[in-house]
């Protein structure tokens, strides 16, 4: 696995990868990450390998997508372990950009995606999706993959990036990958490392609340009642700052008062200092 840190070395390395196509496959898949990798990230790499002959991953803790009072400084950084996992998973090249190279002095561009990025996590974390869209646009343009893989764990992010790629006319397929969960149902997340063992035990209330709400809605319980019960479950487990528990349209992410078409249940709340998000199909 090639490890690239220098932007100047990236383009020749990508050009060399592109020359190594495999018949019947797209040439190159991109898996953008912030590191502190786990089996969820590895599922993206595996899907990349299934679709493309070459898989490129990036590791970059993007300061633009963290708010002033968020966890940028304490976000877990485990580069040696990450590189070993990517190598083991069959990644061909990993790019570790520096903030100086992505955002050199004078950098003044900001990408805002109206509408879809203003809902839910966008409302709870002002500027977050601007930071995501801006860095993902840069990563996509720097590597020009045939397909870029994003987890459904960050369901709104996936929708925002689909909008970005469509609006900019980038010739890149955006593919979503199903959420990888721990045995008890908690979605894997780099931020789960923040949880104490007591909090980790209680965190399972998040997927449990969503599953129970899905079952209730499917069985005909009014949506408002099912969402209220999910909030109660979260509060009883010690979650605070419940930013949202919502039934949304799977494509537009607009809230749904009744079940219709393809829908998703999504929630975000804090357990201690750790903000957790999750979502499931209904
Ligand atoms: P992050 O490093 O948290 O920015 O995540 C990088 C990519 O991995 C994003 O596309 C995430 O949606 C995806 N991802 C993170 N956790 C999971 C998970 N548990 N299952 C599937 N994909 C995930």
CSV table of C-alpha atoms and ligand atoms in Angstrom, one decimal:
chain,number,residue,atom,x,y,z
A,1,UNK,CA,0.0,0.0,0.0
A,2,UNK,CA,1.4,3.4,-1.0
A,3,UNK,CA,1.3,6.1,1.6
A,4,UNK,CA,1.2,9.6,0.2
A,5,UNK,CA,1.5,12.7,2.4
A,6,UNK,CA,2.6,15.3,-0.1
A,7,UNK,CA,0.0,16.8,-2.5
A,8,UNK,CA,2.7,17.0,-5.2
A,9,UNK,CA,3.2,13.2,-5.0
A,10,UNK,CA,-0.5,12.5,-5.2
A,11,UNK,CA,-1.2,13.1,-8.9
A,12,UNK,CA,1.6,10.9,-10.3
A,13,UNK,CA,0.7,8.2,-7.8
A,14,UNK,CA,-3.0,8.3,-8.9
A,15,UNK,CA,-2.0,8.3,-12.6
A,16,UNK,CA,0.1,5.2,-12.0
A,17,UNK,CA,-2.8,3.5,-10.2
A,18,UNK,CA,-5.2,4.3,-13.0
A,19,UNK,CA,-2.9,2.5,-15.5
A,20,UNK,CA,-3.4,-0.7,-13.5
A,21,UNK,CA,-7.1,-1.4,-14.4
A,22,UNK,CA,-8.8,-4.8,-13.9
A,23,UNK,CA,-11.1,-6.0,-16.7
A,24,UNK,CA,-14.8,-5.6,-15.8
A,25,UNK,CA,-14.2,-3.2,-13.0
A,26,UNK,CA,-14.3,0.5,-12.5
A,27,UNK,CA,-10.8,1.8,-12.2
A,28,UNK,CA,-10.7,3.6,-8.9
A,29,UNK,CA,-12.8,3.8,-5.7
A,30,UNK,CA,-12.3,6.5,-3.1
A,31,UNK,CA,-13.0,6.0,0.7
A,32,UNK,CA,-12.7,9.3,2.6
A,33,UNK,CA,-12.3,9.0,6.4
A,34,UNK,CA,-11.2,10.9,9.4
A,35,UNK,CA,-9.2,7.9,10.7
A,36,UNK,CA,-9.6,6.1,14.0
A,37,UNK,CA,-10.8,3.3,11.7
A,38,UNK,CA,-13.1,0.4,12.6
A,39,UNK,CA,-15.0,-2.3,10.8
A,40,UNK,CA,-17.5,0.3,9.4
A,41,UNK,CA,-14.7,1.9,7.5
A,42,UNK,CA,-13.4,-1.5,6.4
A,43,UNK,CA,-16.8,-2.2,4.9
A,44,UNK,CA,-16.3,0.8,2.7
A,45,UNK,CA,-12.9,-0.4,1.6
A,46,UNK,CA,-14.4,-3.9,0.9
A,47,UNK,CA,-17.2,-2.4,-1.2
A,48,UNK,CA,-14.5,-0.3,-3.0
A,49,UNK,CA,-12.6,-3.5,-3.8
A,50,UNK,CA,-15.7,-5.2,-5.1
A,51,UNK,CA,-16.5,-2.3,-7.5
A,52,UNK,CA,-13.1,-1.1,-8.6
A,53,UNK,CA,-9.6,-2.4,-9.3
A,54,UNK,CA,-7.9,0.2,-7.2
A,55,UNK,CA,-9.0,1.6,-3.8
A,56,UNK,CA,-7.7,4.9,-2.5
A,57,UNK,CA,-8.5,5.9,1.1
A,58,UNK,CA,-7.9,9.3,2.7
A,59,UNK,CA,-7.4,10.1,6.4
A,60,UNK,CA,-8.0,13.7,7.3
A,61,UNK,CA,-9.5,15.2,10.5
A,62,UNK,CA,-11.1,18.1,8.7
A,63,UNK,CA,-11.1,21.2,11.0
A,64,UNK,CA,-13.7,23.0,8.8
A,65,UNK,CA,-16.4,20.5,9.8
A,66,UNK,CA,-16.0,20.9,13.6
A,67,UNK,CA,-17.8,23.7,15.5
A,68,UNK,CA,-15.9,25.9,18.0
A,69,UNK,CA,-17.1,23.8,21.0
A,70,UNK,CA,-16.8,20.4,19.4
A,71,UNK,CA,-14.2,17.7,19.7
A,72,UNK,CA,-11.6,18.6,17.1
A,73,UNK,CA,-8.7,18.6,19.6
A,74,UNK,CA,-9.6,15.3,21.2
A,75,UNK,CA,-10.8,13.5,18.1
A,76,UNK,CA,-9.0,10.1,18.2
A,77,UNK,CA,-5.8,9.9,16.1
A,78,UNK,CA,-4.3,6.4,15.6
A,79,UNK,CA,-2.4,6.6,12.4
A,80,UNK,CA,-0.2,3.5,12.7
A,81,UNK,CA,-3.2,1.3,13.5
A,82,UNK,CA,-5.2,2.9,10.7
A,83,UNK,CA,-2.5,2.3,8.1
A,84,UNK,CA,-2.2,-1.4,9.2
A,85,UNK,CA,-5.9,-1.9,8.9
A,86,UNK,CA,-6.1,-0.3,5.5
A,87,UNK,CA,-3.2,-2.4,4.2
A,88,UNK,CA,-4.8,-5.6,5.6
A,89,UNK,CA,-8.1,-4.7,3.9
A,90,UNK,CA,-6.4,-4.4,0.5
A,91,UNK,CA,-6.3,-0.7,0.1
A,92,UNK,CA,-3.9,0.3,-2.6
A,93,UNK,CA,-3.1,3.9,-1.7
A,94,UNK,CA,-3.8,6.1,1.3
A,95,UNK,CA,-3.5,9.9,1.2
A,96,UNK,CA,-2.9,11.7,4.4
A,97,UNK,CA,-3.3,15.4,3.4
A,98,UNK,CA,-2.3,18.1,5.8
A,99,UNK,CA,-4.5,21.1,6.6
A,100,UNK,CA,-1.8,23.4,5.3
A,101,UNK,CA,-2.0,21.7,1.9
A,102,UNK,CA,-5.7,21.5,1.6
A,103,UNK,CA,-6.3,25.0,3.0
A,104,UNK,CA,-3.2,27.1,2.2
A,105,UNK,CA,-3.0,30.7,3.3
A,106,UNK,CA,-5.6,32.8,1.5
A,107,UNK,CA,-8.0,29.8,1.1
A,108,UNK,CA,-11.4,31.5,0.8
A,109,UNK,CA,-13.8,29.0,-0.8
A,110,UNK,CA,-16.8,27.6,1.1
A,111,UNK,CA,-19.3,25.3,-0.4
A,112,UNK,CA,-22.8,25.6,1.0
A,113,UNK,CA,-25.6,23.2,-0.1
A,114,UNK,CA,-28.9,24.8,0.6
A,115,UNK,CA,-32.0,22.9,1.8
A,116,UNK,CA,-30.9,19.4,2.6
A,117,UNK,CA,-27.9,20.5,4.7
A,118,UNK,CA,-29.9,22.9,6.8
A,119,UNK,CA,-32.0,20.1,8.4
A,120,UNK,CA,-31.2,17.9,11.4
A,121,UNK,CA,-27.5,17.7,12.0
A,122,UNK,CA,-27.1,20.9,9.9
A,123,UNK,CA,-29.4,22.7,12.3
A,124,UNK,CA,-27.7,21.2,15.4
A,125,UNK,CA,-24.1,21.8,14.1
A,126,UNK,CA,-24.1,25.1,12.1
A,127,UNK,CA,-21.5,25.1,9.4
A,128,UNK,CA,-20.8,21.4,9.7
A,129,UNK,CA,-22.0,20.4,6.3
A,130,UNK,CA,-20.3,23.4,4.7
A,131,UNK,CA,-17.0,22.0,6.0
A,132,UNK,CA,-17.9,18.5,4.8
A,133,UNK,CA,-18.9,19.6,1.4
A,134,UNK,CA,-15.9,21.8,1.0
A,135,UNK,CA,-13.4,19.1,2.0
A,136,UNK,CA,-15.2,16.3,0.1
A,137,UNK,CA,-15.2,18.4,-3.1
A,138,UNK,CA,-11.5,19.0,-2.7
A,139,UNK,CA,-10.8,15.3,-2.1
A,140,UNK,CA,-12.9,14.2,-5.0
A,141,UNK,CA,-11.3,16.7,-7.4
A,142,UNK,CA,-7.8,15.8,-6.3
A,143,UNK,CA,-8.3,12.1,-6.8
A,144,UNK,CA,-11.2,11.9,-9.4
A,145,UNK,CA,-12.3,8.4,-8.5
A,146,UNK,CA,-14.9,6.6,-10.6
A,147,UNK,CA,-16.9,5.8,-7.5
A,148,UNK,CA,-16.8,7.3,-4.0
A,149,UNK,CA,-18.1,5.4,-1.0
A,150,UNK,CA,-19.8,6.8,2.0
A,151,UNK,CA,-21.5,5.1,5.0
A,152,UNK,CA,-25.2,5.3,5.7
A,153,UNK,CA,-24.1,5.8,9.3
A,154,UNK,CA,-23.9,9.5,8.3
A,155,UNK,CA,-27.1,9.3,6.3
A,156,UNK,CA,-27.5,13.1,5.9
A,157,UNK,CA,-23.9,13.5,4.8
A,158,UNK,CA,-24.4,10.9,2.1
A,159,UNK,CA,-27.5,12.9,0.9
A,160,UNK,CA,-25.5,16.2,1.0
A,161,UNK,CA,-22.7,14.6,-1.0
A,162,UNK,CA,-25.0,13.2,-3.6
A,163,UNK,CA,-26.4,16.7,-4.1
A,164,UNK,CA,-22.8,18.2,-4.3
A,165,UNK,CA,-21.7,15.7,-6.9
A,166,UNK,CA,-24.8,16.2,-9.0
A,167,UNK,CA,-24.8,20.0,-8.7
A,168,UNK,CA,-21.1,20.3,-9.7
A,169,UNK,CA,-21.5,17.7,-12.5
A,170,UNK,CA,-18.6,15.6,-11.2
A,171,UNK,CA,-18.3,12.4,-13.2
A,172,UNK,CA,-18.3,10.3,-10.0
A,173,UNK,CA,-20.8,7.7,-8.7
A,174,UNK,CA,-21.6,8.2,-5.1
A,175,UNK,CA,-22.4,4.9,-3.4
A,176,UNK,CA,-23.8,4.3,0.1
A,177,UNK,CA,-22.8,1.4,2.3
A,178,UNK,CA,-25.0,-0.1,5.0
A,179,UNK,CA,-24.2,0.6,8.7
A,180,UNK,CA,-21.9,-1.8,10.4
A,181,UNK,CA,-23.0,-2.4,14.0
A,182,UNK,CA,-21.6,-4.0,17.2
A,183,UNK,CA,-23.1,-7.3,18.3
A,184,UNK,CA,-25.6,-5.4,20.6
A,185,UNK,CA,-26.7,-3.1,17.8
A,186,UNK,CA,-24.8,0.0,18.5
A,187,UNK,CA,-23.5,1.5,15.2
A,188,UNK,CA,-19.7,1.5,15.1
A,189,UNK,CA,-18.3,5.0,15.3
A,190,UNK,CA,-14.8,6.5,16.1
A,191,UNK,CA,-16.6,8.5,18.7
A,192,UNK,CA,-17.7,5.4,20.6
A,193,UNK,CA,-14.1,5.4,22.0
A,194,UNK,CA,-15.1,8.4,24.1
A,195,UNK,CA,-17.8,6.4,26.0
A,196,UNK,CA,-17.1,5.1,29.5
A,197,UNK,CA,-18.0,1.4,30.0
A,198,UNK,CA,-21.1,2.5,31.8
A,199,UNK,CA,-22.1,4.8,28.9
A,200,UNK,CA,-21.2,2.1,26.4
A,201,UNK,CA,-23.7,-0.2,28.1
A,202,UNK,CA,-26.5,2.5,28.0
A,203,UNK,CA,-25.7,3.5,24.4
A,204,UNK,CA,-27.5,0.5,23.0
A,205,UNK,CA,-30.8,2.4,23.9
A,206,UNK,CA,-30.2,4.5,20.7
A,207,UNK,CA,-30.6,1.6,18.2
A,208,UNK,CA,-33.2,0.0,20.4
A,209,UNK,CA,-35.3,3.2,20.5
A,210,UNK,CA,-35.2,3.4,16.7
A,211,UNK,CA,-36.0,-0.2,16.2
A,212,UNK,CA,-39.0,0.0,18.6
A,213,UNK,CA,-40.2,3.2,16.8
A,214,UNK,CA,-39.9,1.5,13.4
A,215,UNK,CA,-41.9,-1.5,14.6
A,216,UNK,CA,-44.5,0.7,16.2
A,217,UNK,CA,-44.9,2.8,13.1
A,218,UNK,CA,-45.2,-0.2,10.8
A,219,UNK,CA,-47.8,-1.6,13.2
A,220,UNK,CA,-49.9,1.6,12.8
A,221,UNK,CA,-48.9,3.6,15.9
A,222,UNK,CA,-49.2,7.3,15.1
A,223,UNK,CA,-45.7,8.6,14.1
A,224,UNK,CA,-45.8,11.4,16.8
A,225,UNK,CA,-46.5,8.8,19.5
A,226,UNK,CA,-43.7,6.4,18.3
A,227,UNK,CA,-41.2,9.3,18.2
A,228,UNK,CA,-42.3,10.4,21.6
A,229,UNK,CA,-41.7,6.9,23.0
A,230,UNK,CA,-38.3,6.8,21.4
A,231,UNK,CA,-37.4,10.1,23.1
A,232,UNK,CA,-38.6,8.7,26.4
A,233,UNK,CA,-36.4,5.6,26.0
A,234,UNK,CA,-33.4,7.7,25.2
A,235,UNK,CA,-34.0,10.0,28.2
A,236,UNK,CA,-34.5,7.0,30.5
A,237,UNK,CA,-31.2,5.6,29.4
A,238,UNK,CA,-29.5,8.9,30.3
A,239,UNK,CA,-29.3,10.6,26.9
A,240,UNK,CA,-29.5,14.4,27.0
A,241,UNK,CA,-29.5,17.1,24.4
A,242,UNK,CA,-31.8,15.1,22.1
A,243,UNK,CA,-31.3,17.1,18.9
A,244,UNK,CA,-33.9,15.1,17.0
A,245,UNK,CA,-35.8,11.9,16.7
A,246,UNK,CA,-37.5,12.0,13.4
A,247,UNK,CA,-39.2,10.1,10.6
A,248,UNK,CA,-37.9,11.5,7.3
A,249,UNK,CA,-38.2,11.0,3.6
A,250,UNK,CA,-35.3,8.8,2.6
A,251,UNK,CA,-34.3,11.1,-0.3
A,252,UNK,CA,-35.3,14.6,0.6
A,253,UNK,CA,-34.8,14.1,4.4
A,254,UNK,CA,-37.9,16.3,5.0
A,255,UNK,CA,-39.9,15.2,8.1
A,256,UNK,CA,-42.8,12.9,7.6
A,257,UNK,CA,-45.9,13.1,9.8
A,258,UNK,CA,-47.2,9.8,8.4
A,259,UNK,CA,-45.4,6.8,6.8
A,260,UNK,CA,-45.3,7.1,3.1
A,261,UNK,CA,-42.8,6.0,0.4
A,262,UNK,CA,-39.2,5.3,1.5
A,263,UNK,CA,-38.6,6.5,4.9
A,264,UNK,CA,-35.8,6.6,7.5
A,265,UNK,CA,-35.9,7.0,11.2
A,266,UNK,CA,-33.0,9.1,12.5
A,267,UNK,CA,-31.9,10.4,15.9
A,268,UNK,CA,-29.0,12.4,17.5
A,269,UNK,CA,-28.4,12.8,21.2
A,270,UNK,CA,-25.7,13.1,23.8
A,271,UNK,CA,-24.6,10.5,26.2
A,272,UNK,CA,-22.3,12.3,28.7
A,273,UNK,CA,-20.1,14.4,26.5
A,274,UNK,CA,-20.4,12.2,23.4
A,275,UNK,CA,-22.9,13.0,20.7
A,276,UNK,CA,-24.2,9.9,19.0
A,277,UNK,CA,-26.2,9.6,15.8
A,278,UNK,CA,-28.0,6.7,14.2
A,279,UNK,CA,-30.6,5.9,11.6
A,280,UNK,CA,-32.5,2.9,10.2
A,281,UNK,CA,-34.7,2.2,7.2
A,282,UNK,CA,-38.5,1.9,7.9
B,1,LIG,P1,-15.6,9.2,9.5
B,1,LIG,O1,-14.2,8.7,9.6
B,1,LIG,O2,-16.4,9.0,10.8
B,1,LIG,O3,-15.7,10.5,8.9
B,1,LIG,O4,-16.3,8.2,8.5
B,1,LIG,C1,-15.8,7.9,7.3
B,1,LIG,C2,-16.8,7.2,6.4
B,1,LIG,O5,-17.1,5.9,7.1
B,1,LIG,C3,-18.1,7.9,6.3
B,1,LIG,O6,-18.6,7.7,5.0
B,1,LIG,C4,-19.0,7.2,7.3
B,1,LIG,O7,-20.4,7.3,7.1
B,1,LIG,C5,-18.5,5.8,7.2
B,1,LIG,N1,-18.8,5.1,8.5
B,1,LIG,C6,-18.5,5.4,9.7
B,1,LIG,N2,-19.0,4.5,10.6
B,1,LIG,C7,-19.7,3.6,9.9
B,1,LIG,C8,-20.4,2.4,10.2
B,1,LIG,N3,-20.6,2.0,11.4
B,1,LIG,N4,-20.9,1.7,9.2
B,1,LIG,C9,-20.7,2.1,7.9
B,1,LIG,N5,-20.0,3.2,7.5
B,1,LIG,C10,-19.5,3.9,8.5
